[in-house]
Tab-separated table of C-alpha atoms and ligand atoms in Angstrom:
chain	number	residue	atom	x	y	z
A	190	UNK	CA	-16.889	-30.227	-16.625
A	191	UNK	CA	-19.513	-28.962	-14.246
A	192	UNK	CA	-17.951	-26.855	-11.504
A	193	UNK	CA	-15.282	-24.160	-11.266
A	194	UNK	CA	-13.393	-22.162	-8.684
A	195	UNK	CA	-11.561	-18.861	-9.325
A	196	UNK	CA	-8.555	-17.655	-7.323
A	197	UNK	CA	-7.955	-13.956	-7.865
A	198	UNK	CA	-4.671	-12.098	-7.365
A	199	UNK	CA	-4.194	-8.324	-7.610
A	200	UNK	CA	-6.379	-5.282	-8.066
A	201	UNK	CA	-10.107	-4.534	-8.297
A	202	UNK	CA	-9.882	-4.879	-12.069
A	203	UNK	CA	-8.884	-8.495	-11.644
A	204	UNK	CA	-11.643	-9.012	-9.062
A	205	UNK	CA	-14.117	-7.715	-11.596
A	206	UNK	CA	-12.617	-9.789	-14.440
A	207	UNK	CA	-13.154	-12.821	-12.186
A	208	UNK	CA	-16.821	-11.833	-11.776
A	209	UNK	CA	-17.048	-11.721	-15.552
A	210	UNK	CA	-15.408	-15.114	-16.047
A	211	UNK	CA	-17.762	-16.493	-13.421
A	212	UNK	CA	-20.699	-14.912	-15.293
A	213	UNK	CA	-19.604	-16.522	-18.580
A	214	UNK	CA	-19.145	-19.973	-17.030
A	215	UNK	CA	-22.452	-19.826	-15.161
A	216	UNK	CA	-24.280	-18.843	-18.349
A	217	UNK	CA	-22.707	-21.995	-19.852
A	218	UNK	CA	-24.261	-24.087	-17.067
A	219	UNK	CA	-21.199	-24.508	-14.809
A	220	UNK	CA	-21.630	-23.925	-11.073
A	221	UNK	CA	-19.214	-22.141	-8.734
A	222	UNK	CA	-17.492	-24.414	-6.200
A	223	UNK	CA	-16.576	-23.170	-2.743
A	224	UNK	CA	-13.022	-24.536	-2.871
A	225	UNK	CA	-10.362	-25.882	-5.211
A	226	UNK	CA	-10.960	-29.381	-3.855
A	227	UNK	CA	-14.618	-29.287	-4.947
A	228	UNK	CA	-13.966	-27.904	-8.423
A	229	UNK	CA	-13.387	-29.575	-11.773
A	230	UNK	CA	-11.861	-26.427	-13.223
A	231	UNK	CA	-9.695	-23.887	-11.389
A	232	UNK	CA	-8.925	-20.476	-12.833
A	233	UNK	CA	-5.952	-18.539	-11.509
A	234	UNK	CA	-6.597	-14.896	-12.356
A	235	UNK	CA	-3.113	-13.479	-12.084
A	236	UNK	CA	-1.340	-10.178	-11.479
A	237	UNK	CA	2.157	-9.218	-12.591
A	238	UNK	CA	2.355	-5.626	-11.393
A	239	UNK	CA	5.176	-6.570	-8.994
A	240	UNK	CA	7.453	-9.592	-8.739
A	241	UNK	CA	5.858	-10.644	-5.461
A	242	UNK	CA	2.446	-11.032	-7.112
A	243	UNK	CA	4.037	-13.305	-9.703
A	244	UNK	CA	5.705	-15.427	-7.033
A	245	UNK	CA	2.358	-15.908	-5.277
A	246	UNK	CA	0.872	-17.203	-8.506
A	247	UNK	CA	3.681	-19.685	-9.164
A	248	UNK	CA	3.462	-21.111	-5.668
A	249	UNK	CA	-0.323	-21.523	-5.990
A	250	UNK	CA	0.159	-23.144	-9.401
A	251	UNK	CA	2.667	-25.565	-7.849
A	252	UNK	CA	0.106	-26.535	-5.205
A	253	UNK	CA	-2.570	-27.127	-7.850
A	254	UNK	CA	-0.224	-29.120	-10.095
A	255	UNK	CA	0.574	-31.327	-7.137
A	256	UNK	CA	-3.134	-31.855	-6.472
A	257	UNK	CA	-3.741	-32.726	-10.117
A	258	UNK	CA	-0.823	-35.167	-10.216
A	259	UNK	CA	-1.387	-36.784	-6.809
A	260	UNK	CA	-5.039	-37.696	-7.132
A	261	UNK	CA	-5.010	-38.185	-10.864
A	262	UNK	CA	-7.924	-35.845	-10.452
A	263	UNK	CA	-9.080	-34.390	-13.732
A	264	UNK	CA	-8.969	-30.755	-12.780
A	265	UNK	CA	-8.602	-28.324	-15.612
A	266	UNK	CA	-6.235	-25.475	-14.760
A	267	UNK	CA	-6.736	-22.153	-16.517
A	268	UNK	CA	-4.409	-19.175	-16.143
A	269	UNK	CA	-5.984	-15.772	-16.791
A	270	UNK	CA	-4.961	-12.143	-16.202
A	271	UNK	CA	-1.669	-10.343	-16.654
A	272	UNK	CA	0.743	-13.291	-16.283
A	273	UNK	CA	-1.284	-15.181	-18.890
A	274	UNK	CA	-0.843	-12.215	-21.220
A	275	UNK	CA	2.846	-11.829	-20.383
A	276	UNK	CA	3.852	-15.479	-20.740
A	277	UNK	CA	1.299	-16.714	-23.327
A	278	UNK	CA	2.299	-20.015	-24.946
A	279	UNK	CA	5.394	-20.316	-22.740
A	280	UNK	CA	3.102	-21.197	-19.832
A	281	UNK	CA	1.984	-24.332	-21.659
A	282	UNK	CA	5.496	-25.479	-22.513
A	283	UNK	CA	6.929	-24.757	-19.060
A	284	UNK	CA	4.026	-25.945	-16.951
A	285	UNK	CA	2.415	-29.167	-18.231
A	286	UNK	CA	-0.350	-28.876	-15.613
A	287	UNK	CA	-1.807	-25.773	-17.307
A	288	UNK	CA	-4.667	-26.455	-19.757
A	289	UNK	CA	-5.876	-23.001	-20.769
A	290	UNK	CA	-4.200	-19.575	-20.980
A	291	UNK	CA	-6.426	-16.534	-21.479
A	292	UNK	CA	-5.459	-12.839	-21.630
A	293	UNK	CA	-7.510	-10.074	-19.968
A	294	UNK	CA	-8.976	-8.814	-23.271
A	295	UNK	CA	-9.898	-12.332	-24.432
A	296	UNK	CA	-12.246	-13.218	-21.587
A	297	UNK	CA	-15.265	-13.226	-23.891
A	298	UNK	CA	-13.801	-16.372	-25.548
A	299	UNK	CA	-13.644	-18.346	-22.305
A	300	UNK	CA	-16.705	-20.494	-23.007
A	301	UNK	CA	-15.380	-21.500	-26.457
A	302	UNK	CA	-12.021	-22.405	-24.926
A	303	UNK	CA	-13.642	-24.556	-22.252
A	304	UNK	CA	-15.576	-26.406	-24.960
A	305	UNK	CA	-12.362	-26.965	-26.942
A	306	UNK	CA	-10.555	-28.462	-23.966
A	307	UNK	CA	-13.508	-30.560	-22.791
A	308	UNK	CA	-13.188	-34.337	-23.015
A	309	UNK	CA	-9.443	-34.326	-23.572
A	310	UNK	CA	-9.358	-31.747	-26.368
A	311	UNK	CA	-6.236	-29.690	-27.042
A	312	UNK	CA	-4.721	-27.160	-24.659
A	313	UNK	CA	-5.628	-23.620	-25.747
A	314	UNK	CA	-3.959	-20.190	-25.575
A	315	UNK	CA	-5.877	-16.964	-26.281
A	316	UNK	CA	-3.802	-13.838	-25.728
A	317	UNK	CA	-4.249	-12.045	-29.042
A	318	UNK	CA	-6.426	-9.370	-27.447
A	319	UNK	CA	-9.915	-8.910	-28.884
A	320	UNK	CA	-9.887	-5.430	-30.500
A	321	UNK	CA	-13.659	-5.204	-29.925
A	322	UNK	CA	-13.595	-6.235	-26.256
A	323	UNK	CA	-14.747	-2.775	-25.106
A	324	UNK	CA	-17.913	-3.207	-27.179
A	325	UNK	CA	-18.723	-6.638	-25.757
A	326	UNK	CA	-21.444	-7.072	-23.160
A	327	UNK	CA	-19.922	-9.688	-20.901
A	328	UNK	CA	-22.143	-10.983	-18.081
A	329	UNK	CA	-20.708	-10.535	-14.572
A	330	UNK	CA	-21.694	-12.801	-11.663
A	331	UNK	CA	-21.559	-10.361	-8.775
A	332	UNK	CA	-22.211	-11.660	-5.292
A	333	UNK	CA	-22.137	-8.572	-3.063
A	334	UNK	CA	-25.717	-7.410	-3.724
A	335	UNK	CA	-24.949	-3.855	-2.595
A	336	UNK	CA	-21.719	-2.598	-4.130
A	337	UNK	CA	-20.628	-3.271	-7.712
A	338	UNK	CA	-17.587	-2.629	-9.868
A	339	UNK	CA	-18.211	-1.418	-13.400
A	340	UNK	CA	-15.394	-1.214	-15.957
A	341	UNK	CA	-15.565	1.938	-18.036
A	342	UNK	CA	-12.300	1.556	-19.933
A	343	UNK	CA	-9.481	-0.881	-20.543
A	344	UNK	CA	-5.740	-0.482	-21.024
A	345	UNK	CA	-3.512	2.517	-20.554
A	346	UNK	CA	-1.578	4.944	-22.766
A	347	UNK	CA	0.582	6.525	-20.096
A	348	UNK	CA	3.655	4.283	-20.146
A	349	UNK	CA	5.003	5.115	-16.717
A	350	UNK	CA	8.507	3.698	-16.971
A	351	UNK	CA	8.080	1.144	-14.154
A	352	UNK	CA	4.701	-0.245	-15.204
A	353	UNK	CA	3.704	-3.337	-17.201
A	354	UNK	CA	0.036	-2.398	-17.600
A	355	UNK	CA	0.249	-0.756	-21.053
A	356	UNK	CA	2.142	-3.796	-22.380
A	357	UNK	CA	-0.275	-6.334	-20.947
A	358	UNK	CA	-3.640	-4.582	-21.014
A	359	UNK	CA	-3.062	-2.756	-24.302
A	360	UNK	CA	-3.974	0.728	-25.477
A	361	UNK	CA	-6.668	2.726	-23.722
A	362	UNK	CA	-10.196	1.934	-24.959
A	363	UNK	CA	-13.397	3.373	-23.471
A	364	UNK	CA	-16.684	1.518	-23.343
A	365	UNK	CA	-19.593	3.341	-24.991
A	366	UNK	CA	-21.584	5.549	-22.604
A	367	UNK	CA	-24.892	3.826	-23.410
A	368	UNK	CA	-23.476	0.403	-22.451
A	369	UNK	CA	-22.195	1.691	-19.116
A	370	UNK	CA	-25.440	3.503	-18.307
A	371	UNK	CA	-27.465	0.393	-19.213
A	372	UNK	CA	-25.253	-1.764	-16.966
A	373	UNK	CA	-25.670	0.642	-14.037
A	374	UNK	CA	-29.468	0.762	-14.574
A	375	UNK	CA	-29.524	-3.041	-14.490
A	376	UNK	CA	-27.539	-3.008	-11.248
A	377	UNK	CA	-29.913	-0.482	-9.677
A	378	UNK	CA	-32.866	-2.707	-10.673
A	379	UNK	CA	-31.156	-5.624	-8.894
A	380	UNK	CA	-30.861	-3.626	-5.675
A	381	UNK	CA	-27.260	-2.404	-5.963
A	382	UNK	CA	-26.709	0.892	-4.141
A	383	UNK	CA	-23.087	1.762	-4.849
A	384	UNK	CA	-21.006	1.520	-7.981
A	385	UNK	CA	-17.283	1.969	-8.461
A	386	UNK	CA	-16.127	2.819	-11.943
A	387	UNK	CA	-12.894	1.092	-12.878
A	388	UNK	CA	-10.153	2.222	-15.252
A	389	UNK	CA	-6.410	2.845	-15.164
A	390	UNK	CA	-6.992	6.530	-15.804
A	391	UNK	CA	-10.712	7.208	-15.479
A	392	UNK	CA	-10.265	10.903	-16.087
A	393	UNK	CA	-9.360	10.346	-19.707
A	394	UNK	CA	-12.580	8.325	-20.226
A	395	UNK	CA	-14.141	8.999	-23.629
A	396	UNK	CA	-11.003	9.368	-25.734
A	397	UNK	CA	-11.672	7.782	-29.134
A	398	UNK	CA	-15.408	7.232	-28.620
A	399	UNK	CA	-17.660	7.812	-31.610
A	400	UNK	CA	-20.040	9.966	-29.551
A	401	UNK	CA	-17.603	11.999	-27.537
A	402	UNK	CA	-18.187	12.040	-23.786
A	403	UNK	CA	-16.036	13.124	-20.841
A	404	UNK	CA	-15.732	11.393	-17.460
A	405	UNK	CA	-17.639	14.187	-15.620
A	406	UNK	CA	-20.420	13.816	-18.227
A	407	UNK	CA	-20.591	10.064	-17.515
A	408	UNK	CA	-20.871	10.841	-13.784
A	409	UNK	CA	-23.717	13.281	-14.477
A	410	UNK	CA	-25.639	10.672	-16.476
A	411	UNK	CA	-25.295	8.070	-13.735
A	412	UNK	CA	-26.242	10.587	-11.036
A	413	UNK	CA	-29.766	10.500	-12.521
A	414	UNK	CA	-30.243	6.732	-12.111
A	415	UNK	CA	-32.777	6.009	-9.348
A	416	UNK	CA	-31.687	3.451	-6.781
A	417	UNK	CA	-27.946	4.145	-7.032
A	418	UNK	CA	-26.968	6.126	-3.937
A	419	UNK	CA	-23.215	6.330	-4.278
A	420	UNK	CA	-20.717	6.624	-7.122
A	421	UNK	CA	-16.985	6.027	-6.700
A	422	UNK	CA	-14.128	5.630	-9.173
A	423	UNK	CA	-10.499	4.451	-9.406
A	424	UNK	CA	-7.910	5.519	-10.581
A	425	UNK	CA	-7.333	9.166	-11.501
A	426	UNK	CA	-3.997	10.277	-12.932
A	427	UNK	CA	-2.967	13.592	-11.299
A	428	UNK	CA	-2.047	15.145	-14.640
A	429	UNK	CA	-5.605	14.642	-15.868
A	430	UNK	CA	-7.463	15.727	-12.728
A	431	UNK	CA	-9.618	18.326	-14.451
A	432	UNK	CA	-11.650	21.263	-13.142
A	433	UNK	CA	-14.642	19.373	-14.554
A	434	UNK	CA	-14.018	16.359	-12.312
A	435	UNK	CA	-13.434	18.537	-9.237
A	436	UNK	CA	-16.726	20.308	-10.058
A	437	UNK	CA	-18.500	16.941	-10.420
A	438	UNK	CA	-17.289	15.753	-7.009
A	439	UNK	CA	-18.441	19.054	-5.509
A	440	UNK	CA	-21.814	19.298	-7.256
A	441	UNK	CA	-23.132	15.765	-7.799
A	442	UNK	CA	-24.647	14.494	-4.553
A	443	UNK	CA	-24.123	10.802	-5.331
A	444	UNK	CA	-20.434	11.182	-6.212
A	445	UNK	CA	-18.552	10.417	-2.983
A	446	UNK	CA	-16.039	12.921	-1.667
A	447	UNK	CA	-13.169	10.540	-2.061
A	448	UNK	CA	-10.364	10.261	-4.593
A	449	UNK	CA	-7.386	7.985	-5.143
A	450	UNK	CA	-4.672	10.131	-6.717
A	451	UNK	CA	-1.346	8.283	-6.965
A	452	UNK	CA	1.622	10.629	-6.549
A	453	UNK	CA	4.317	7.863	-6.596
A	454	UNK	CA	7.186	10.158	-5.472
A	455	UNK	CA	7.794	13.616	-3.979
A	456	UNK	CA	10.932	14.213	-6.050
A	457	UNK	CA	10.618	16.015	-9.386
A	458	UNK	CA	13.730	14.274	-10.671
A	459	UNK	CA	12.200	10.865	-9.946
A	460	UNK	CA	8.816	11.899	-11.337
A	461	UNK	CA	10.491	12.805	-14.652
A	462	UNK	CA	12.330	9.506	-14.640
A	463	UNK	CA	9.033	7.718	-13.994
A	464	UNK	CA	7.415	9.632	-16.913
A	465	UNK	CA	4.600	10.818	-14.648
A	466	UNK	CA	4.415	14.214	-16.380
A	467	UNK	CA	3.631	16.416	-13.351
A	468	UNK	CA	5.841	18.052	-10.751
A	469	UNK	CA	5.380	17.689	-7.010
A	470	UNK	CA	4.255	21.328	-6.860
A	471	UNK	CA	1.675	20.788	-9.587
A	472	UNK	CA	0.410	17.843	-7.557
A	473	UNK	CA	0.239	19.963	-4.381
A	474	UNK	CA	-1.677	22.674	-6.298
A	475	UNK	CA	-4.251	20.142	-7.540
A	476	UNK	CA	-4.760	18.953	-3.988
A	477	UNK	CA	-5.288	22.538	-2.770
A	478	UNK	CA	-7.783	23.140	-5.568
A	479	UNK	CA	-9.601	19.926	-4.705
A	480	UNK	CA	-9.741	20.669	-0.983
A	481	UNK	CA	-10.789	24.246	-1.650
A	482	UNK	CA	-13.788	22.995	-3.681
A	483	UNK	CA	-14.551	19.939	-1.524
A	484	UNK	CA	-13.176	20.493	2.016
A	485	UNK	CA	-14.303	17.078	3.290
A	486	UNK	CA	-12.635	15.156	0.440
A	487	UNK	CA	-10.781	12.040	1.483
A	488	UNK	CA	-7.511	11.578	-0.377
A	489	UNK	CA	-5.490	8.404	-0.837
A	490	UNK	CA	-2.378	7.718	-2.880
A	491	UNK	CA	0.213	5.212	-4.132
A	492	UNK	CA	3.921	5.554	-3.380
A	493	UNK	CA	6.872	3.712	-4.919
A	494	UNK	CA	10.091	3.731	-2.898
A	495	UNK	CA	13.514	2.774	-4.188
A	496	UNK	CA	12.937	3.699	-7.820
A	497	UNK	CA	16.228	3.400	-9.781
A	498	UNK	CA	18.446	6.367	-8.977
A	499	UNK	CA	16.361	7.497	-5.971
A	500	UNK	CA	18.826	9.251	-3.622
A	501	UNK	CA	18.394	9.953	0.090
A	502	UNK	CA	17.390	13.505	-0.885
A	503	UNK	CA	14.779	12.250	-3.358
A	504	UNK	CA	13.392	9.925	-0.735
A	505	UNK	CA	13.286	12.755	1.840
A	506	UNK	CA	11.059	14.637	-0.633
A	507	UNK	CA	8.657	11.693	-0.709
A	508	UNK	CA	8.424	11.789	3.088
A	509	UNK	CA	7.905	15.559	2.846
A	510	UNK	CA	5.002	15.296	0.414
A	511	UNK	CA	3.347	12.804	2.775
A	512	UNK	CA	3.707	15.353	5.621
A	513	UNK	CA	2.506	18.226	3.425
A	514	UNK	CA	-0.508	16.577	1.838
A	515	UNK	CA	-1.638	14.502	4.841
A	516	UNK	CA	-3.272	11.648	2.927
A	517	UNK	CA	-6.010	9.671	4.645
A	518	UNK	CA	-4.324	6.401	3.660
A	519	UNK	CA	-1.625	5.299	1.262
A	520	UNK	CA	-0.564	2.169	-0.596
A	521	UNK	CA	3.226	1.984	-0.700
A	522	UNK	CA	5.442	-0.420	-2.643
A	523	UNK	CA	9.098	-1.178	-3.161
A	524	UNK	CA	10.076	-0.633	-6.787
A	525	UNK	CA	9.984	-3.980	-8.565
A	526	UNK	CA	11.732	-4.733	-11.880
A	527	UNK	CA	9.187	-5.581	-14.572
A	528	UNK	CA	9.842	-7.137	-17.977
A	529	UNK	CA	9.955	-4.814	-21.009
A	530	UNK	CA	9.611	-1.626	-18.959
A	531	UNK	CA	11.959	1.294	-19.568
A	532	UNK	CA	12.958	1.610	-15.893
A	533	UNK	CA	14.854	-1.682	-16.219
A	534	UNK	CA	17.567	0.102	-18.194
A	535	UNK	CA	17.881	3.081	-15.869
A	536	UNK	CA	21.095	3.414	-13.872
A	537	UNK	CA	21.180	3.215	-10.078
A	538	UNK	CA	19.052	0.187	-9.186
A	539	UNK	CA	18.974	0.012	-5.394
A	540	UNK	CA	19.603	-2.863	-3.071
A	541	UNK	CA	16.610	-4.659	-1.617
A	542	UNK	CA	17.605	-3.653	1.899
A	543	UNK	CA	17.606	0.071	1.055
A	544	UNK	CA	14.131	-0.275	-0.469
A	545	UNK	CA	12.984	-2.215	2.572
A	546	UNK	CA	14.204	0.470	5.000
A	547	UNK	CA	12.606	3.254	2.981
A	548	UNK	CA	9.314	1.387	2.825
A	549	UNK	CA	9.329	0.977	6.597
A	550	UNK	CA	9.950	4.697	7.072
A	551	UNK	CA	7.051	5.530	4.768
A	552	UNK	CA	4.717	3.179	6.638
A	553	UNK	CA	5.783	4.512	10.043
A	554	UNK	CA	5.189	8.131	9.044
A	555	UNK	CA	1.860	7.409	7.378
A	556	UNK	CA	0.648	5.376	10.345
A	557	UNK	CA	0.839	8.488	12.528
A	558	UNK	CA	-0.842	10.640	9.888
A	559	UNK	CA	-3.661	8.161	9.293
A	560	UNK	CA	-4.391	7.799	13.002
A	561	UNK	CA	-4.405	11.562	13.468
A	562	UNK	CA	-6.723	12.016	10.477
A	563	UNK	CA	-9.032	9.239	11.654
A	564	UNK	CA	-9.275	10.853	15.088
A	565	UNK	CA	-10.412	14.101	13.484
A	566	UNK	CA	-13.654	12.305	12.623
A	567	UNK	CA	-14.492	11.678	16.289
A	568	UNK	CA	-17.625	13.649	17.210
A	569	UNK	CA	-18.747	14.040	13.569
A	570	UNK	CA	-21.903	12.494	12.144
A	571	UNK	CA	-21.202	10.361	9.038
A	572	UNK	CA	-23.495	8.907	6.404
A	573	UNK	CA	-22.770	5.175	6.368
A	574	UNK	CA	-23.886	2.655	3.753
A	575	UNK	CA	-24.599	-0.349	5.960
A	576	UNK	CA	-22.996	-3.516	4.562
A	577	UNK	CA	-24.145	-5.983	7.250
A	578	UNK	CA	-22.657	-7.606	10.313
A	579	UNK	CA	-19.002	-6.928	11.058
A	580	UNK	CA	-16.535	-9.799	10.673
A	581	UNK	CA	-16.126	-10.171	14.417
A	582	UNK	CA	-19.917	-10.166	14.828
A	583	UNK	CA	-22.006	-8.265	17.320
A	584	UNK	CA	-21.966	-4.963	15.415
A	585	UNK	CA	-22.919	-3.649	12.017
A	586	UNK	CA	-20.322	-2.409	9.590
A	587	UNK	CA	-20.362	-0.017	6.683
A	588	UNK	CA	-18.446	2.742	4.966
A	589	UNK	CA	-18.537	6.516	5.097
A	590	UNK	CA	-18.649	8.605	1.933
A	591	UNK	CA	-14.882	9.012	2.442
A	592	UNK	CA	-14.612	5.177	2.292
A	593	UNK	CA	-13.690	4.678	5.959
A	594	UNK	CA	-14.938	1.488	7.629
A	595	UNK	CA	-17.247	2.160	10.602
A	596	UNK	CA	-18.512	-0.365	13.174
A	597	UNK	CA	-21.585	0.395	15.267
A	598	UNK	CA	-24.415	-1.340	17.095
A	599	UNK	CA	-27.762	-1.496	15.308
A	600	UNK	CA	-30.532	-3.725	13.984
A	601	UNK	CA	-29.696	-6.097	11.105
A	602	UNK	CA	-32.492	-4.834	8.923
A	603	UNK	CA	-30.457	-1.669	8.310
A	604	UNK	CA	-28.319	-3.638	5.844
A	605	UNK	CA	-28.410	-1.864	2.500
A	606	UNK	CA	-29.600	1.454	3.885
A	607	UNK	CA	-27.867	4.759	4.543
A	608	UNK	CA	-27.574	5.385	8.283
A	609	UNK	CA	-26.391	8.404	10.251
A	610	UNK	CA	-23.652	7.390	12.669
A	611	UNK	CA	-21.922	9.585	15.273
A	612	UNK	CA	-18.212	8.653	15.446
A	613	UNK	CA	-17.082	7.909	18.999
A	614	UNK	CA	-13.562	6.512	18.525
A	615	UNK	CA	-10.958	5.940	15.849
A	616	UNK	CA	-8.326	3.269	15.274
A	617	UNK	CA	-5.697	3.003	12.537
A	618	UNK	CA	-7.945	1.037	10.176
A	619	UNK	CA	-11.511	1.803	11.173
A	620	UNK	CA	-13.874	4.015	13.133
A	621	UNK	CA	-16.445	3.120	15.784
A	622	UNK	CA	-19.672	4.947	16.369
A	623	UNK	CA	-23.266	4.976	17.515
A	624	UNK	CA	-26.412	5.140	15.466
A	625	UNK	CA	-28.085	8.567	15.556
A	626	UNK	CA	-31.745	8.490	16.580
B	273	LIG	N1	-3.224	3.355	-13.131
B	273	LIG	C1	-2.999	3.660	-11.798
B	273	LIG	C2	-2.131	4.893	-11.680
B	273	LIG	O1	-1.394	5.249	-12.554
B	273	LIG	O2	-2.168	5.495	-10.652
B	273	LIG	C3	-2.447	2.553	-10.965
B	273	LIG	C4	-2.077	1.266	-11.581
B	273	LIG	S1	-1.076	0.105	-10.764
B	273	LIG	C5	-2.108	-1.269	-10.925
B	273	LIG	C6	-1.192	0.403	-9.046
B	273	LIG	C7	0.080	0.882	-8.428
B	273	LIG	O3	1.080	-0.114	-8.460
B	273	LIG	C8	0.744	2.078	-9.072
B	273	LIG	O4	0.129	3.286	-8.752
B	273	LIG	C9	2.142	1.995	-8.534
B	273	LIG	O5	2.269	2.672	-7.309
B	273	LIG	C10	2.329	0.507	-8.289
B	273	LIG	N2	3.279	-0.094	-9.239
B	273	LIG	C11	3.128	-0.244	-10.563
B	273	LIG	N3	4.227	-0.806	-11.106
B	273	LIG	C12	5.105	-1.004	-10.088
B	273	LIG	C13	6.437	-1.533	-10.009
B	273	LIG	N4	7.090	-1.954	-11.084
B	273	LIG	N5	7.012	-1.593	-8.777
B	273	LIG	C14	6.367	-1.166	-7.685
B	273	LIG	N6	5.129	-0.645	-7.714
B	273	LIG	C15	4.505	-0.566	-8.899
B	274	LIG	FE1	0.678	1.958	-15.090
B	274	LIG	FE2	1.088	4.581	-15.236
B	274	LIG	FE3	-0.853	3.449	-16.689
B	274	LIG	FE4	-1.103	3.643	-14.035
B	274	LIG	S1	-0.984	5.361	-15.495
B	274	LIG	S2	-1.529	1.847	-15.306
B	274	LIG	S3	0.961	3.347	-13.332
B	274	LIG	S4	1.331	3.118	-16.931
């Protein structure tokens, strides 16, 4: 087996896990192939956060199985990520085309598994979860050159009643500070300018570490690394948004004024039922505190509509919190039933059509808010990290500290630098501007 191709579903954590699997395989001498057709091994790195993500995986698997059967082509199919963890051995018995199944905390064993399967060896399942995974230094094959994801913790202890993550990614474990700092130093040496720390609840970083360390302390340490210009992080749980983190965003110049703070619902009754452990007023207060300390902060959130038992009144409160808080952007989802989660047993599951209508209302309201907020940037001068040519070509593209995409005319050699751009117009998804002299 000489070449591989990875198809990634889901969140940034999965994207980064794919970079790690790619790093492991490349260190074993395999080369990345540009497409499934050119690869001898295909890894499907899966997501099971919502039913739709699962369906996407099964249809892709069907396509691959067909390819394998039709051509008699000896492609090895590996399933990684959350569905691998959820289904384990069952994937082998139900889907004869699958050769390897590997859970998110077992990635470090990928090379051994590939060896075992090579030359007609047995099919292998690894979903036991390596208890030492957070101490492992797994190589990541990053391709961006400018912006990098860095995992700082794995798993989650929050057990929101709708969510599969704690069951599939295990208990919360933080990586040691020295390992993270060394990884970021290495990235700076390779020319990376921006890092995004990844974790399900970054604000509780450090729990259980031998040498105790808080998330703001980690940010302070990384602030001192030459070469890194910007630091971002996802996700923060509202309950754990501490004064220390607000102070770090305010005081540390490299920490971008941008935070993703999922509220999920505007109804206290639903928030209790979701086990989110804050009220909508506590959430509003945190936002006020944040904006008081960092007036330019950009704020994004996640919303779930149609949670079991959500009444019209509860839903109206979700619309109200969107009007009150005025998020820059949101990610909104219909509640989706997930195996083993407590919300499955709650009364009052809603019909798909009700969820659909509520989701549309949320999107329509937020569209207006986002456009209005984007237009407020017109006339301002923004610091933009230039990422290169825009997809359409003809202009450069980059992101503001608030993580807004900006297109503007300028010379190509600006790629990788911080440019000052005056914003001249705003659309729903991006800004346009001109380079300041
Ligand atoms: N750890 C993060 C947090 O608590 O904010 C986010 C984790 S999850 C990968 C991303 C988002 O998916 C959640 O914030 C939630 O809005 C959504 N989500 C999770 N489970 C869901 C479900 N069963 N149905 C619909 N949306 C769900
Ligand atoms: Fe899931 Fe809640 Fe943990 Fe986020 S905090 S990963 S939504 S259980």
